[in-house]
Short mmCIF file of C-alpha atoms in Angstrom, two decimals:
data_model
loop_
_atom_site.label_atom_id
_atom_site.label_comp_id
_atom_site.label_asym_id
_atom_site.label_seq_id
_atom_site.Cartn_x
_atom_site.Cartn_y
_atom_site.Cartn_z
CA UNK A 1 0.14 0.12 0.13
CA UNK A 2 2.93 2.30 0.82
CA UNK A 3 4.51 1.65 -2.39
CA UNK A 4 1.55 2.44 -4.45
CA UNK A 5 1.17 5.86 -2.84
CA UNK A 6 4.73 6.57 -3.14
CA UNK A 7 4.16 5.58 -7.12
CA UNK A 8 1.17 7.89 -7.21
CA UNK A 9 3.07 10.82 -5.75
CA UNK A 10 5.71 10.49 -8.04
CA UNK A 11 3.51 10.22 -11.24
CA UNK A 12 1.62 13.31 -10.17
CA UNK A 13 5.05 14.92 -9.77
CA UNK A 14 5.88 14.35 -13.34
CA UNK A 15 2.21 14.73 -14.65
CA UNK A 16 -0.90 15.89 -13.00
CA UNK A 17 -3.89 14.45 -15.04
CA UNK A 18 -6.43 16.56 -12.81
CA UNK A 19 -4.90 20.02 -13.20
CA UNK A 20 -3.19 18.84 -16.67
CA UNK A 21 0.34 20.15 -15.25
CA UNK A 22 3.91 18.57 -16.13
CA UNK A 23 6.71 19.24 -13.48
CA UNK A 24 3.93 21.51 -11.84
CA UNK A 25 3.26 23.70 -15.01
CA UNK A 26 0.65 23.82 -17.32
CA UNK A 27 1.38 24.11 -21.28
CA UNK A 28 0.86 27.64 -21.11
CA UNK A 29 3.28 28.36 -18.53
CA UNK A 30 5.89 26.14 -20.20
CA UNK A 31 5.31 27.97 -23.29
CA UNK A 32 5.89 31.68 -21.71
CA UNK A 33 8.77 30.37 -19.83
CA UNK A 34 10.36 28.90 -22.93
CA UNK A 35 9.61 32.18 -24.88
CA UNK A 36 11.30 34.29 -22.17
CA UNK A 37 14.35 32.23 -21.77
CA UNK A 38 14.79 32.02 -25.56
CA UNK A 39 14.62 35.86 -26.06
CA UNK A 40 16.88 36.54 -22.80
CA UNK A 41 19.77 34.23 -24.01
CA UNK A 42 19.39 35.46 -27.62
CA UNK A 43 19.63 39.11 -26.07
CA UNK A 44 22.67 37.97 -24.09
CA UNK A 45 24.24 36.41 -27.24
CA UNK A 46 23.46 39.45 -29.06
CA UNK A 47 25.45 41.75 -26.84
CA UNK A 48 28.35 39.34 -26.90
CA UNK A 49 28.50 39.17 -30.70
CA UNK A 50 28.05 42.82 -30.84
CA UNK A 51 30.97 43.54 -28.09
CA UNK A 52 33.54 41.38 -30.19
CA UNK A 53 32.32 43.25 -33.47
CA UNK A 54 33.15 46.39 -31.79
CA UNK A 55 36.42 45.30 -30.79
CA UNK A 56 37.55 43.81 -34.21
CA UNK A 57 36.59 47.13 -35.48
CA UNK A 58 39.34 48.93 -33.57
CA UNK A 59 42.13 46.69 -34.81
CA UNK A 60 44.36 46.98 -37.73
CA UNK A 61 44.39 43.99 -39.71
CA UNK A 62 47.96 44.50 -40.95
CA UNK A 63 49.87 45.61 -37.78
CA UNK A 64 49.59 45.54 -34.18
CA UNK A 65 48.18 48.76 -32.49
CA UNK A 66 50.96 48.95 -29.80
CA UNK A 67 54.69 47.73 -30.38
CA UNK A 68 56.47 50.06 -28.41
CA UNK A 69 57.88 47.23 -26.18
CA UNK A 70 59.39 45.13 -28.61
CA UNK A 71 61.51 47.07 -30.62
CA UNK A 72 64.31 46.66 -31.48
CA UNK A 73 64.02 43.20 -32.78
CA UNK A 74 65.34 40.03 -31.17
CA UNK A 75 68.03 37.66 -32.31
CA UNK A 76 67.58 34.10 -32.93
CA UNK A 77 69.72 30.95 -34.21
CA UNK A 78 69.38 27.69 -36.06
CA UNK A 79 70.18 24.93 -35.13
CA UNK A 80 67.77 24.24 -32.28
CA UNK A 81 69.66 23.64 -29.13
CA UNK A 82 68.03 22.17 -25.97
CA UNK A 83 68.96 24.61 -23.27
CA UNK A 84 70.97 26.54 -25.67
CA UNK A 85 73.74 23.93 -25.35
CA UNK A 86 75.41 22.41 -28.17
CA UNK A 87 77.62 19.07 -27.42
CA UNK A 88 78.75 16.36 -29.93
CA UNK A 89 81.63 14.58 -30.85
CA UNK A 90 83.41 15.02 -34.36
CA UNK A 91 83.87 11.24 -34.67
CA UNK A 92 80.22 10.06 -33.94
CA UNK A 93 77.54 11.39 -36.65
CA UNK A 94 74.67 10.55 -34.41
CA UNK A 95 75.78 12.85 -31.76
CA UNK A 96 75.27 15.91 -34.00
CA UNK A 97 72.95 14.41 -36.46
CA UNK A 98 69.91 16.61 -34.46
CA UNK A 99 71.72 19.77 -35.15
CA UNK A 100 72.27 18.90 -38.86
CA UNK A 101 68.70 17.84 -39.23
CA UNK A 102 67.36 21.15 -37.74
CA UNK A 103 69.53 23.43 -39.99
CA UNK A 104 68.32 21.31 -43.31
CA UNK A 105 64.52 21.66 -41.96
CA UNK A 106 65.27 25.35 -41.58
CA UNK A 107 67.31 26.18 -44.45
CA UNK A 108 64.71 24.21 -47.14
CA UNK A 109 62.59 27.42 -47.25
CA UNK A 110 65.50 29.18 -48.70
CA UNK A 111 66.18 26.71 -51.93
CA UNK A 112 66.12 28.71 -54.88
CA UNK A 113 63.37 26.38 -56.55
CA UNK A 114 61.06 27.69 -53.89
CA UNK A 115 61.52 31.48 -54.87
CA UNK A 116 60.86 31.30 -58.39
CA UNK A 117 57.55 32.86 -58.40
CA UNK A 118 57.65 36.42 -59.49
CA UNK A 119 54.23 37.20 -58.44
CA UNK A 120 55.39 36.65 -54.97
CA UNK A 121 59.25 37.18 -54.89
CA UNK A 122 61.72 39.78 -56.33
CA UNK A 123 65.21 40.65 -56.26
CA UNK A 124 65.10 43.38 -53.92
CA UNK A 125 66.33 46.92 -54.72
CA UNK A 126 66.18 49.96 -52.63
CA UNK A 127 62.44 50.10 -52.44
CA UNK A 128 61.09 46.46 -52.59
CA UNK A 129 57.29 45.95 -53.24
CA UNK A 130 57.32 42.06 -52.76
CA UNK A 131 59.10 39.61 -50.76
CA UNK A 132 62.61 39.54 -51.37
CA UNK A 133 64.45 36.65 -52.44
CA UNK A 134 67.21 35.26 -50.43
CA UNK A 135 69.33 32.19 -51.83
CA UNK A 136 70.96 29.70 -49.09
CA UNK A 137 74.10 30.30 -51.58
CA UNK A 138 74.47 33.57 -49.86
CA UNK A 139 75.69 31.48 -46.78
CA UNK A 140 78.54 29.91 -48.69
CA UNK A 141 80.20 27.81 -46.29
CA UNK A 142 77.12 27.58 -44.04
CA UNK A 143 74.51 26.93 -46.84
CA UNK A 144 74.73 23.25 -46.47
CA UNK A 145 75.21 22.50 -50.04
CA UNK A 146 78.92 21.70 -50.15
CA UNK A 147 79.42 20.47 -46.76
CA UNK A 148 75.94 18.72 -45.64
CA UNK A 149 76.70 18.47 -42.12
CA UNK A 150 77.26 22.60 -41.90
CA UNK A 151 80.82 22.11 -40.40
CA UNK A 152 79.98 19.72 -37.63
CA UNK A 153 81.75 16.76 -38.90
CA UNK A 154 84.89 18.86 -39.04
CA UNK A 155 84.60 20.42 -35.65
CA UNK A 156 83.69 23.77 -37.25
CA UNK A 157 79.82 24.14 -36.75
CA UNK A 158 77.80 26.79 -38.33
CA UNK A 159 74.89 28.70 -36.51
CA UNK A 160 72.53 30.50 -38.46
CA UNK A 161 71.25 33.68 -37.13
CA UNK A 162 68.46 35.98 -38.10
CA UNK A 163 66.38 39.05 -36.79
CA UNK A 164 63.18 38.07 -35.41
CA UNK A 165 59.84 39.52 -37.24
CA UNK A 166 58.62 42.94 -36.42
CA UNK A 167 56.27 44.58 -38.30
CA UNK A 168 57.71 48.05 -39.51
CA UNK A 169 61.13 47.43 -37.89
CA UNK A 170 63.71 48.87 -40.10
CA UNK A 171 67.28 48.42 -38.69
CA UNK A 172 69.89 50.70 -39.10
CA UNK A 173 73.80 50.02 -39.30
CA UNK A 174 75.93 50.66 -36.49
CA UNK A 175 77.98 53.71 -36.50
CA UNK A 176 81.28 52.16 -35.41
CA UNK A 177 82.60 48.79 -37.01
CA UNK A 178 84.22 46.13 -34.93
CA UNK A 179 86.14 42.44 -35.54
CA UNK A 180 85.46 39.19 -33.70
CA UNK A 181 88.62 37.27 -33.90
CA UNK A 182 88.46 33.62 -35.52
CA UNK A 183 85.15 33.64 -37.10
CA UNK A 184 83.68 33.62 -40.67
CA UNK A 185 80.55 35.38 -41.49
CA UNK A 186 78.53 34.49 -44.71
CA UNK A 187 75.90 36.71 -45.68
CA UNK A 188 74.13 38.47 -48.42
CA UNK A 189 76.51 39.48 -51.29
CA UNK A 190 79.39 38.39 -49.27
CA UNK A 191 78.98 40.63 -46.38
CA UNK A 192 78.50 39.78 -42.49
CA UNK A 193 75.28 41.64 -41.93
CA UNK A 194 71.55 41.86 -42.28
CA UNK A 195 70.74 43.98 -45.80
CA UNK A 196 68.89 46.58 -45.16
CA UNK A 197 66.33 46.35 -48.24
CA UNK A 198 64.75 43.27 -46.42
CA UNK A 199 63.26 45.40 -44.11
CA UNK A 200 60.70 46.33 -42.53
CA UNK A 201 58.40 43.55 -42.49
CA UNK A 202 54.74 44.35 -43.33
CA UNK A 203 53.05 41.53 -41.44
CA UNK A 204 51.44 38.28 -42.77
CA UNK A 205 48.51 40.01 -44.48
CA UNK A 206 51.02 42.23 -46.72
CA UNK A 207 53.93 39.88 -46.60
CA UNK A 208 52.94 36.25 -46.60
CA UNK A 209 55.77 34.95 -48.35
CA UNK A 210 58.22 37.05 -46.48
CA UNK A 211 61.94 35.45 -45.97
CA UNK A 212 64.12 36.85 -43.40
CA UNK A 213 67.81 37.57 -44.28
CA UNK A 214 70.21 35.21 -42.69
CA UNK A 215 73.97 35.50 -41.68
CA UNK A 216 75.86 32.18 -41.43
CA UNK A 217 78.54 31.82 -38.77
CA UNK A 218 81.12 29.43 -38.91
CA UNK A 219 83.65 28.68 -36.05
CA UNK A 220 86.86 27.63 -37.53
CA UNK A 221 89.10 27.09 -34.67
CA UNK A 222 86.91 26.19 -31.64
CA UNK A 223 89.10 24.48 -28.61
CA UNK A 224 87.96 21.02 -28.30
CA UNK A 225 86.64 18.85 -25.24
CA UNK A 226 86.05 22.15 -23.60
CA UNK A 227 82.52 23.99 -22.78
CA UNK A 228 82.64 27.21 -24.57
CA UNK A 229 80.12 30.19 -24.01
CA UNK A 230 79.59 32.19 -26.95
CA UNK A 231 77.64 35.50 -27.18
CA UNK A 232 76.29 37.00 -30.18
CA UNK A 233 74.83 40.37 -30.53
CA UNK A 234 73.33 42.90 -33.19
CA UNK A 235 75.17 45.82 -33.90
CA UNK A 236 73.33 48.74 -35.19
CA UNK A 237 71.17 51.76 -34.29
CA UNK A 238 68.73 51.22 -31.48
CA UNK A 239 70.77 48.26 -29.91
CA UNK A 240 72.82 49.40 -27.24
CA UNK A 241 76.17 47.36 -25.77
CA UNK A 242 74.60 46.91 -22.46
CA UNK A 243 71.03 45.95 -23.46
CA UNK A 244 69.70 42.38 -23.83
CA UNK A 245 67.91 43.58 -27.39
CA UNK A 246 69.45 41.33 -30.16
CA UNK A 247 71.49 38.97 -27.84
CA UNK A 248 71.38 35.24 -27.49
CA UNK A 249 73.98 32.93 -25.70
CA UNK A 250 74.95 29.49 -26.64
CA UNK A 251 77.08 27.12 -25.22
CA UNK A 252 79.19 24.98 -27.62
CA UNK A 253 81.14 21.66 -26.89
CA UNK A 254 83.12 19.78 -29.54
CA UNK A 255 84.38 16.46 -28.15
CA UNK A 256 87.04 14.24 -29.82
#
């Protein structure tokens, strides 16, 4: 008897045949509350969409609105080195294979056959209108064409450096020149620097095929079996000697 009463109560909770109510509401009541919440949430969605549209209208599709904290451009290098350490043995190809692979994958985009489309690339002059061509051949001893190990096999490894992309950043040459001993530099037209005609970068919308100019750095006389801490820095207007802009450190150990 108690079980029957419990069943009846539960049934009336879901559907009351006398009042014709489902879960305590009539059909009209359910219709009204459903219409209310549909209108309410549609209104909230409209406010959200309108807010996003207004925000997008304030954004420039071609460059960031604020970029005063990221100039001048930073300096980065290949190959990828975990913890900025390059350690290998000249007589063990497997120890430097990862560095060679990283350089090959990076330099592939600078192959001549990938820059043949004249609608996208041009040989840059003083006022380029398209993406400037930059051939890996410019890197000579660090191009990986004649020496597929990029000098790692001989204990004379190459680093390929580039300036990070910053929209509308135009570097300028330094006021004073300097030399750094036993190192060979390979760059555009035989110059050890970044050619200014490749700048500025105008962003992915206007410069979708942009290639950053590269400089190859070949260490010709590294001390073996010793960890060497190497500092690379960009010299130019806007880069101070004491600042950290355009600077990186890498530790290199060549073992025999």
